[in-house]
Amino acid sequence: MKRSFIAVPRPLVTTAIALITAFGMTPAGVTQSTCTVSAASGAPDATFNAAATQNGPGTGNEPSGSPGWTGADSTYSLLLANGNTAFFYSDSYIGQSPALGGDGTVTTNANGLRTRVPNCNPPLCNPATNVYRAHNSVVVRNPATGALTTKVGPNDAYGYSTSFFNPTNTVHFYWMGDSVVVQVDSAGTKKVWAFLLEFDSSWVYYGSAIAQLSLPNLTIDSITPLTNVPAGNTTNWGSSMWLDGGYGSYYLYIYGVNGSQPYIALTNPALGVSGIANTNNWFVANSSRGWVTGLNNAAPVIGGPSDTNNAGDKISNEYSVKKLTSSAGTTYLLVAEDTKPAFGTQTNIVFYSACSPQGPFSAKDVVYSTPETGAKTVPGMTSGQQLTGALLTYNPHAHPQFTSNGSLLVSYDLNSSNGADLVYADAYRPKFVRVPIAGLH
């Protein structure tokens, strides 16, 4: 692979050298411990699964008088400075207050079947279904009360909530990437940096952007698209992020995905949003797991030909990398779904462990197999009822702020192979499991 050299600010070079020294990054051909966590099989988490079955404003944990989330995917989460957690969702169903015909409001019948009123009918939708209108939303959870507050964009001309984040191209939309809370000045000001991935209705990827949000209200300060991305480089940056260190010595790791394999970049948060959005200020991990400039020099951190533990592995487009402490010591834990099986048959949520953010990672450890994959029914259906398609599971994420009794909270998303089934709320929602990890704290 040809190595390109791009001029970068000296502070970033210094950061990279300091990081290599501090974290002991291993050159090619040198072996090291994998810091592999010892995990048991996961089990459903009743509390969080119940919290993700909201029927609309005023009917559960969301107050009346404002829009309320009733289903979505992605399910990224971020612990905020005030102790609340913000859940960042992609394509979202939103119930209005008061309810508006064809919105995301859910009704539960006597058998427990949760449905939405169709808003798309034949011949456009055949069978009829309910189509979401917001491509992203934010739901803030209060840990003391469990109360949920939904943040969306302004109502459209018909009174329905729109996406919270929007690109300048009005026919495109943003799906969510990961987010971090970062201190941006010596006065202690903290901001949220969230990745946004831009697509069109044909799911063509147009690049990523970084949103900066003010705390505590999560108002949008700015949305800055990535710049100096080489032509033809289609890595979806922002699938996961991890902020290491503290103010004055931060290291921001940005993970992406391309061809179902993860990649990693390193940059310096001291450069601010505009600085880190300029990919000339990034280092990437190459096939030797060394840090070099030039996005095209990035190599997969899992699944590449030099990956002796996991050559050929494929993972979900969304995943999590979190720094955990357990009996294995300090571990960078990558949580994903194994996507080597054929689409529609993927069931396994897997862990990969490493001592360094770019690996080498341990061989995958299957910690949960999703029982919904391939199912033709949802809760509440009676004999003779079934879905038009079959359920799919995808895009697991870790939520370490909810660690309890040595177990890690992990989410995954449900969807159906046929859009007609989205009239059923339990065919499109997050599910949660707890995975015990030895010595996790």
Short mmCIF file of C-alpha atoms in Angstrom, two decimals:
data_model
loop_
_atom_site.label_atom_id
_atom_site.label_comp_id
_atom_site.label_asym_id
_atom_site.label_seq_id
_atom_site.Cartn_x
_atom_site.Cartn_y
_atom_site.Cartn_z
CA MET A 1 0.00 0.00 0.00
CA LYS A 2 1.40 3.35 -1.01
CA ARG A 3 1.83 5.66 1.92
CA SER A 4 0.94 9.32 1.38
CA PHE A 5 2.20 12.14 3.55
CA ILE A 6 -0.03 15.12 4.26
CA ALA A 7 1.07 18.12 6.25
CA VAL A 8 -0.68 18.19 9.62
CA PRO A 9 -0.42 20.58 12.56
CA ARG A 10 2.49 19.85 14.91
CA PRO A 11 0.13 19.43 17.91
CA LEU A 12 -1.49 16.47 16.15
CA VAL A 13 1.88 14.90 15.39
CA THR A 14 2.84 15.37 19.03
CA THR A 15 -0.47 13.82 20.10
CA ALA A 16 0.13 10.75 17.94
CA ILE A 17 3.65 10.27 19.32
CA ALA A 18 2.40 10.69 22.87
CA LEU A 19 -0.39 8.22 22.28
CA ILE A 20 1.97 5.62 20.83
CA THR A 21 4.15 6.02 23.92
CA ALA A 22 1.31 6.06 26.42
CA PHE A 23 -0.72 3.16 25.07
CA GLY A 24 2.10 0.95 23.88
CA MET A 25 0.85 0.46 20.33
CA THR A 26 2.40 -2.68 18.93
CA PRO A 27 4.28 -2.66 15.61
CA ALA A 28 3.78 -5.36 13.00
CA GLY A 29 5.14 -8.76 13.92
CA VAL A 30 5.06 -8.16 17.69
CA THR A 31 2.55 -10.10 19.78
CA GLN A 32 0.76 -8.83 22.84
CA SER A 33 -2.02 -9.77 25.23
CA THR A 34 -5.49 -9.29 23.82
CA CYS A 35 -7.02 -8.14 27.15
CA THR A 36 -9.83 -10.55 26.33
CA VAL A 37 -12.88 -10.17 28.55
CA SER A 38 -14.56 -13.27 29.98
CA ALA A 39 -18.24 -12.98 29.06
CA ALA A 40 -21.18 -15.27 29.76
CA SER A 41 -24.28 -15.58 27.60
CA GLY A 42 -26.59 -12.59 27.61
CA ALA A 43 -30.23 -12.54 28.71
CA PRO A 44 -33.10 -10.11 27.96
CA ASP A 45 -33.34 -7.04 30.19
CA ALA A 46 -36.98 -6.62 31.20
CA THR A 47 -36.64 -3.04 32.46
CA PHE A 48 -35.17 -1.55 29.29
CA ASN A 49 -37.32 -3.70 27.00
CA ALA A 50 -40.41 -2.32 28.73
CA ALA A 51 -39.09 1.26 28.49
CA ALA A 52 -38.76 0.82 24.70
CA THR A 53 -42.48 0.09 24.27
CA GLN A 54 -43.84 3.62 24.31
CA ASN A 55 -47.30 4.08 22.73
CA GLY A 56 -47.25 7.87 22.50
CA PRO A 57 -47.24 11.06 24.58
CA GLY A 58 -49.05 10.81 27.90
CA THR A 59 -49.45 7.00 27.77
CA GLY A 60 -46.16 5.84 29.28
CA ASN A 61 -42.89 7.50 30.26
CA GLU A 62 -43.33 10.45 27.88
CA PRO A 63 -45.38 13.48 28.94
CA SER A 64 -48.41 14.73 27.06
CA GLY A 65 -48.17 18.10 25.37
CA SER A 66 -45.10 17.33 23.27
CA PRO A 67 -44.10 14.75 20.64
CA GLY A 68 -43.22 11.26 21.84
CA TRP A 69 -41.03 8.52 20.36
CA THR A 70 -42.70 5.14 19.69
CA GLY A 71 -40.05 3.25 17.71
CA ALA A 72 -36.79 3.62 15.80
CA ASP A 73 -33.44 2.00 15.07
CA SER A 74 -29.73 2.75 15.63
CA THR A 75 -30.09 3.13 19.44
CA TYR A 76 -26.83 4.95 20.17
CA SER A 77 -26.62 6.31 23.72
CA LEU A 78 -24.55 8.94 25.49
CA LEU A 79 -24.22 9.71 29.20
CA LEU A 80 -24.61 13.47 29.60
CA ALA A 81 -22.89 15.72 32.13
CA ASN A 82 -26.05 16.03 34.27
CA GLY A 83 -26.49 12.26 34.60
CA ASN A 84 -29.21 11.91 31.97
CA THR A 85 -28.69 9.65 28.96
CA ALA A 86 -29.44 10.77 25.42
CA PHE A 87 -30.50 8.03 23.00
CA PHE A 88 -29.78 8.95 19.39
CA TYR A 89 -32.10 7.17 16.96
CA SER A 90 -32.30 6.94 13.18
CA ASP A 91 -35.59 6.45 11.27
CA SER A 92 -38.12 7.27 13.98
CA TYR A 93 -41.83 6.95 14.62
CA ILE A 94 -43.17 9.96 16.50
CA GLY A 95 -46.56 10.26 18.16
CA GLN A 96 -47.99 13.76 18.21
CA SER A 97 -49.74 15.41 21.16
CA PRO A 98 -52.66 15.35 20.67
CA ALA A 99 -52.47 12.35 18.34
CA LEU A 100 -52.73 13.10 14.63
CA GLY A 101 -54.15 10.62 12.13
CA GLY A 102 -51.43 8.45 10.64
CA ASP A 103 -48.69 9.58 13.02
CA GLY A 104 -46.57 7.18 15.07
CA THR A 105 -49.09 6.74 17.89
CA VAL A 106 -49.54 3.10 18.94
CA THR A 107 -52.68 1.33 20.14
CA THR A 108 -52.54 -1.91 22.16
CA ASN A 109 -55.45 -4.34 21.83
CA ALA A 110 -56.73 -6.81 24.39
CA ASN A 111 -54.21 -9.45 23.26
CA GLY A 112 -51.26 -7.06 23.60
CA LEU A 113 -50.80 -6.50 19.85
CA ARG A 114 -49.38 -3.01 19.33
CA THR A 115 -50.31 -1.36 16.01
CA ARG A 116 -50.23 1.98 14.24
CA VAL A 117 -52.92 3.32 11.91
CA PRO A 118 -51.75 2.94 8.28
CA ASN A 119 -50.71 6.19 6.62
CA CYS A 120 -49.72 4.68 3.26
CA ASN A 121 -52.34 2.78 1.30
CA PRO A 122 -52.61 0.95 -2.03
CA PRO A 123 -51.47 1.32 -4.71
CA LEU A 124 -48.42 3.09 -3.22
CA CYS A 125 -48.21 0.72 -0.24
CA ASN A 126 -49.75 -2.69 -0.78
CA PRO A 127 -50.50 -3.98 1.82
CA ALA A 128 -51.13 -0.73 3.67
CA THR A 129 -48.58 0.25 6.31
CA ASN A 130 -47.38 3.12 8.48
CA VAL A 131 -44.31 5.00 7.19
CA TYR A 132 -42.07 7.02 9.55
CA ARG A 133 -41.58 10.73 8.81
CA ALA A 134 -38.51 11.58 10.92
CA HIS A 135 -35.14 10.14 9.85
CA ASN A 136 -33.63 10.81 13.28
CA SER A 137 -34.62 11.81 16.79
CA VAL A 138 -33.14 12.16 20.28
CA VAL A 139 -34.76 10.76 23.42
CA VAL A 140 -33.40 11.91 26.80
CA ARG A 141 -33.90 9.57 29.76
CA ASN A 142 -33.96 10.79 33.35
CA PRO A 143 -32.30 8.05 35.46
CA ALA A 144 -34.19 8.93 38.65
CA THR A 145 -37.72 8.85 37.22
CA GLY A 146 -37.38 7.01 33.90
CA ALA A 147 -39.11 9.94 32.22
CA LEU A 148 -38.38 10.32 28.49
CA THR A 149 -38.20 13.60 26.57
CA THR A 150 -38.23 13.42 22.78
CA LYS A 151 -36.40 15.97 20.63
CA VAL A 152 -37.36 16.28 16.98
CA GLY A 153 -37.45 18.97 14.31
CA PRO A 154 -40.31 21.44 13.74
CA ASN A 155 -43.66 20.22 12.48
CA ASP A 156 -44.17 20.03 8.73
CA ALA A 157 -47.06 21.68 6.90
CA TYR A 158 -49.37 18.84 7.98
CA GLY A 159 -48.46 18.98 11.68
CA TYR A 160 -46.11 15.98 11.82
CA SER A 161 -42.71 16.11 13.53
CA THR A 162 -39.63 16.18 11.31
CA SER A 163 -36.03 15.04 11.77
CA PHE A 164 -33.96 16.68 14.51
CA PHE A 165 -30.86 16.86 12.27
CA ASN A 166 -31.15 17.86 8.60
CA PRO A 167 -28.54 18.26 5.80
CA THR A 168 -28.52 21.32 3.57
CA ASN A 169 -29.65 19.16 0.63
CA THR A 170 -33.35 18.87 1.43
CA VAL A 171 -33.84 15.62 -0.51
CA HIS A 172 -31.15 13.90 1.55
CA PHE A 173 -31.36 12.85 5.19
CA TYR A 174 -29.11 12.02 8.13
CA TRP A 175 -28.85 8.70 9.93
CA MET A 176 -27.15 8.74 13.30
CA GLY A 177 -23.58 7.88 14.14
CA ASP A 178 -21.93 7.79 17.55
CA SER A 179 -21.42 10.73 19.92
CA VAL A 180 -19.17 11.93 22.75
CA VAL A 181 -19.20 14.64 25.42
CA VAL A 182 -16.04 16.74 25.16
CA GLN A 183 -14.71 19.64 27.23
CA VAL A 184 -13.90 22.39 24.73
CA ASP A 185 -12.23 25.09 26.85
CA SER A 186 -10.36 25.72 30.09
CA ALA A 187 -13.53 27.14 31.66
CA GLY A 188 -15.01 23.63 31.65
CA THR A 189 -17.56 24.13 28.88
CA LYS A 190 -18.80 20.78 27.59
CA LYS A 191 -20.34 20.05 24.22
CA VAL A 192 -21.74 16.99 22.49
CA TRP A 193 -20.13 15.97 19.21
CA ALA A 194 -22.33 13.61 17.21
CA PHE A 195 -21.61 12.01 13.85
CA LEU A 196 -24.26 12.18 11.13
CA LEU A 197 -24.22 10.04 7.97
CA GLU A 198 -25.88 11.53 4.88
CA PHE A 199 -27.94 9.38 2.50
CA ASP A 200 -30.60 9.73 -0.18
CA SER A 201 -33.76 7.67 -0.71
CA SER A 202 -31.74 5.05 -2.65
CA TRP A 203 -29.39 4.65 0.36
CA VAL A 204 -26.45 6.22 -1.50
CA TYR A 205 -23.91 7.51 1.04
CA TYR A 206 -22.84 11.14 0.53
CA GLY A 207 -20.44 11.52 3.45
CA SER A 208 -20.47 12.20 7.17
CA ALA A 209 -20.77 15.38 9.21
CA ILE A 210 -20.18 16.31 12.85
CA ALA A 211 -22.89 18.10 14.83
CA GLN A 212 -21.98 20.16 17.88
CA LEU A 213 -24.71 20.43 20.54
CA SER A 214 -24.87 22.64 23.61
CA LEU A 215 -25.65 21.25 27.04
CA PRO A 216 -27.91 20.73 28.86
CA ASN A 217 -30.64 21.34 26.28
CA LEU A 218 -28.95 19.68 23.26
CA THR A 219 -29.52 22.68 21.03
CA ILE A 220 -27.67 22.41 17.72
CA ASP A 221 -24.71 24.82 17.48
CA SER A 222 -23.43 23.67 14.10
CA ILE A 223 -23.27 20.81 11.61
CA THR A 224 -19.91 20.53 9.83
CA PRO A 225 -19.41 18.05 6.95
CA LEU A 226 -16.13 16.16 6.72
CA THR A 227 -13.69 17.74 4.27
CA ASN A 228 -10.72 16.50 2.22
CA VAL A 229 -12.12 12.99 1.93
CA PRO A 230 -10.40 11.40 -1.09
CA ALA A 231 -12.60 10.86 -4.12
CA GLY A 232 -13.94 7.33 -4.13
CA ASN A 233 -13.34 6.76 -0.41
CA THR A 234 -16.70 5.42 0.74
CA THR A 235 -15.91 4.46 4.34
CA ASN A 236 -18.89 5.41 6.49
CA TRP A 237 -17.10 7.36 9.24
CA GLY A 238 -18.77 7.76 12.62
CA SER A 239 -20.06 4.23 13.25
CA SER A 240 -18.42 4.47 16.65
CA MET A 241 -16.27 6.96 18.60
CA TRP A 242 -14.21 6.88 21.75
CA LEU A 243 -12.74 9.88 23.57
CA ASP A 244 -9.68 8.97 25.63
CA GLY A 245 -7.77 11.10 28.13
CA GLY A 246 -8.79 14.45 29.60
CA TYR A 247 -8.90 18.10 28.61
CA GLY A 248 -5.51 19.15 27.29
CA SER A 249 -4.52 15.59 26.42
CA TYR A 250 -7.55 14.18 24.64
CA TYR A 251 -7.37 11.55 21.90
CA LEU A 252 -10.44 11.08 19.72
CA TYR A 253 -10.80 7.75 17.95
CA ILE A 254 -13.27 7.70 15.07
CA TYR A 255 -14.40 4.33 13.73
CA GLY A 256 -15.98 3.71 10.34
CA VAL A 257 -17.13 0.77 8.28
CA ASN A 258 -16.63 -0.25 4.66
CA GLY A 259 -17.46 -3.61 3.14
CA SER A 260 -18.67 -4.84 6.56
CA GLN A 261 -15.21 -4.29 8.05
CA PRO A 262 -14.29 -1.65 10.67
CA TYR A 263 -11.63 1.05 10.26
CA ILE A 264 -10.19 3.53 12.75
CA ALA A 265 -8.87 7.09 12.65
CA LEU A 266 -7.21 9.24 15.32
CA THR A 267 -7.42 13.01 15.69
CA ASN A 268 -6.92 15.78 18.24
CA PRO A 269 -10.08 17.31 19.83
CA ALA A 270 -8.10 20.48 20.65
CA LEU A 271 -8.54 21.38 16.97
CA GLY A 272 -12.26 21.97 17.56
CA VAL A 273 -15.13 20.82 15.37
CA SER A 274 -13.84 22.47 12.22
CA GLY A 275 -10.38 21.01 12.79
CA ILE A 276 -11.48 17.43 13.38
CA ALA A 277 -13.92 17.61 10.45
CA ASN A 278 -10.90 18.22 8.20
CA THR A 279 -9.64 14.70 7.52
CA ASN A 280 -6.18 16.10 6.69
CA ASN A 281 -5.92 16.23 10.49
CA TRP A 282 -6.53 12.51 10.90
CA PHE A 283 -4.21 9.56 11.29
CA VAL A 284 -5.47 6.11 10.32
CA ALA A 285 -4.33 2.65 11.37
CA ASN A 286 -2.67 0.80 8.50
CA SER A 287 -2.18 -2.94 7.98
CA SER A 288 0.70 -2.89 10.48
CA ARG A 289 -1.54 -1.15 13.03
CA GLY A 290 0.68 1.92 12.88
CA TRP A 291 -0.68 5.46 12.59
CA VAL A 292 -0.21 7.10 9.17
CA THR A 293 -1.79 9.97 7.26
CA GLY A 294 -4.11 9.59 4.27
CA LEU A 295 -7.55 7.97 4.56
CA ASN A 296 -6.81 5.58 1.71
CA ASN A 297 -4.01 4.05 3.81
CA ALA A 298 -6.50 2.76 6.39
CA ALA A 299 -6.73 -1.01 6.81
CA PRO A 300 -9.51 -2.99 8.52
CA VAL A 301 -8.94 -3.48 12.23
CA ILE A 302 -10.99 -6.69 12.02
CA GLY A 303 -11.37 -9.05 9.09
CA GLY A 304 -8.39 -8.00 6.96
CA PRO A 305 -5.88 -10.49 5.52
CA SER A 306 -3.35 -9.63 8.25
CA ASP A 307 -5.89 -10.32 11.02
CA THR A 308 -4.71 -13.71 12.28
CA ASN A 309 -7.64 -14.05 14.70
CA ASN A 310 -10.50 -12.92 12.48
CA ALA A 311 -9.48 -12.93 8.80
CA GLY A 312 -12.60 -12.58 6.64
CA ASP A 313 -14.90 -11.59 9.49
CA LYS A 314 -17.73 -9.19 8.69
CA ILE A 315 -19.65 -7.04 11.15
CA SER A 316 -22.71 -4.80 11.26
CA ASN A 317 -22.64 -1.27 9.81
CA GLU A 318 -23.22 0.11 13.29
CA TYR A 319 -21.25 -1.14 16.28
CA SER A 320 -19.78 0.08 19.56
CA VAL A 321 -16.23 0.40 20.86
CA LYS A 322 -16.06 1.13 24.59
CA LYS A 323 -13.16 1.19 27.04
CA LEU A 324 -14.01 -1.09 29.96
CA THR A 325 -12.30 -2.29 33.13
CA SER A 326 -12.84 -5.89 34.20
CA SER A 327 -10.91 -8.92 35.41
CA ALA A 328 -9.08 -8.77 32.07
CA GLY A 329 -7.77 -5.30 32.91
CA THR A 330 -8.42 -2.33 30.66
CA THR A 331 -10.06 -3.45 27.42
CA TYR A 332 -11.28 -1.80 24.25
CA LEU A 333 -14.42 -3.84 23.62
CA LEU A 334 -15.96 -3.91 20.16
CA VAL A 335 -19.61 -5.02 20.14
CA ALA A 336 -21.21 -5.93 16.80
CA GLU A 337 -23.38 -8.42 14.96
CA ASP A 338 -21.68 -11.15 12.95
CA THR A 339 -22.75 -10.48 9.35
CA LYS A 340 -20.90 -13.33 7.65
CA PRO A 341 -24.15 -15.36 7.45
CA ALA A 342 -26.63 -14.47 4.70
CA PHE A 343 -28.77 -11.38 5.20
CA GLY A 344 -31.94 -12.30 7.05
CA THR A 345 -30.27 -15.14 8.95
CA GLN A 346 -27.86 -13.10 11.07
CA THR A 347 -28.36 -13.77 14.77
CA ASN A 348 -25.08 -13.56 16.69
CA ILE A 349 -24.05 -10.59 18.81
CA VAL A 350 -20.28 -10.81 19.24
CA PHE A 351 -17.53 -9.29 21.37
CA TYR A 352 -13.99 -8.54 20.22
CA SER A 353 -11.40 -7.45 22.83
CA ALA A 354 -8.12 -5.54 22.48
CA CYS A 355 -5.56 -3.71 24.59
CA SER A 356 -5.37 -0.86 22.05
CA PRO A 357 -8.10 0.99 20.14
CA GLN A 358 -6.85 -0.35 16.78
CA GLY A 359 -6.25 -3.90 18.00
CA PRO A 360 -5.14 -6.56 17.47
CA PHE A 361 -8.53 -7.87 18.57
CA SER A 362 -9.25 -11.28 20.03
CA ALA A 363 -11.22 -13.89 18.14
CA LYS A 364 -14.93 -13.13 18.25
CA ASP A 365 -16.95 -14.36 21.20
CA VAL A 366 -20.66 -15.01 20.59
CA VAL A 367 -22.50 -13.64 23.65
CA TYR A 368 -26.13 -13.71 22.46
CA SER A 369 -28.16 -15.13 19.58
CA THR A 370 -31.23 -13.06 18.77
CA PRO A 371 -34.34 -15.28 19.00
CA GLU A 372 -36.43 -12.94 16.82
CA THR A 373 -34.43 -13.48 13.60
CA GLY A 374 -36.70 -15.12 11.03
CA ALA A 375 -39.82 -14.92 13.23
CA LYS A 376 -43.17 -14.48 11.49
CA THR A 377 -45.11 -13.14 14.46
CA VAL A 378 -44.88 -10.40 17.10
CA PRO A 379 -46.34 -10.40 20.63
CA GLY A 380 -50.13 -10.24 20.68
CA MET A 381 -50.78 -11.98 17.38
CA THR A 382 -53.38 -14.72 17.61
CA SER A 383 -53.52 -18.05 15.82
CA GLY A 384 -53.68 -17.47 12.08
CA GLN A 385 -52.04 -14.01 12.24
CA GLN A 386 -48.53 -13.54 10.92
CA LEU A 387 -46.23 -10.96 9.40
CA THR A 388 -46.00 -10.41 5.66
CA GLY A 389 -42.23 -10.79 5.89
CA ALA A 390 -39.89 -12.05 8.62
CA LEU A 391 -38.09 -10.26 11.44
CA LEU A 392 -34.46 -9.14 11.12
CA THR A 393 -32.00 -8.11 13.85
CA TYR A 394 -29.09 -5.73 13.38
CA ASN A 395 -26.75 -3.01 14.71
CA PRO A 396 -25.94 -3.86 18.36
CA HIS A 397 -24.64 -1.15 20.67
CA ALA A 398 -23.14 -1.20 24.18
CA HIS A 399 -24.39 1.11 26.93
CA PRO A 400 -21.82 0.92 29.76
CA GLN A 401 -23.42 3.75 31.78
CA PHE A 402 -26.10 1.20 32.71
CA THR A 403 -23.66 -1.47 33.94
CA SER A 404 -25.18 -3.33 36.87
CA ASN A 405 -24.00 -6.32 38.90
CA GLY A 406 -21.12 -6.93 36.52
CA SER A 407 -23.26 -7.06 33.38
CA LEU A 408 -23.09 -4.85 30.30
CA LEU A 409 -26.30 -3.54 28.73
CA VAL A 410 -26.39 -4.18 24.96
CA SER A 411 -29.13 -3.17 22.51
CA TYR A 412 -30.00 -4.43 19.05
CA ASP A 413 -32.67 -3.42 16.58
CA LEU A 414 -35.67 -5.25 15.12
CA ASN A 415 -37.04 -4.71 11.64
CA SER A 416 -38.93 -6.71 9.04
CA SER A 417 -38.03 -7.91 5.58
CA ASN A 418 -41.34 -6.44 4.36
CA GLY A 419 -42.27 -2.81 5.00
CA ALA A 420 -45.92 -3.74 5.39
CA ASP A 421 -45.07 -5.14 8.82
CA LEU A 422 -44.04 -1.75 10.19
CA VAL A 423 -47.66 -1.12 11.07
CA TYR A 424 -46.81 -3.39 14.04
CA ALA A 425 -44.82 -1.46 16.64
CA ASP A 426 -43.03 -4.57 17.91
CA ALA A 427 -41.68 -5.32 14.44
CA TYR A 428 -39.58 -2.15 14.55
CA ARG A 429 -37.98 -1.27 17.87
CA PRO A 430 -34.84 -1.76 19.97
CA LYS A 431 -34.40 -4.77 22.23
CA PHE A 432 -32.01 -4.99 25.20
CA VAL A 433 -29.96 -7.77 26.79
CA ARG A 434 -27.50 -7.95 29.67
CA VAL A 435 -24.19 -9.71 29.17
CA PRO A 436 -22.26 -10.71 32.34
CA ILE A 437 -18.54 -9.91 32.16
CA ALA A 438 -16.17 -11.22 34.84
CA GLY A 439 -15.06 -8.40 37.15
CA LEU A 440 -16.80 -5.65 35.15
CA HIS A 441 -17.05 -2.39 37.03
#
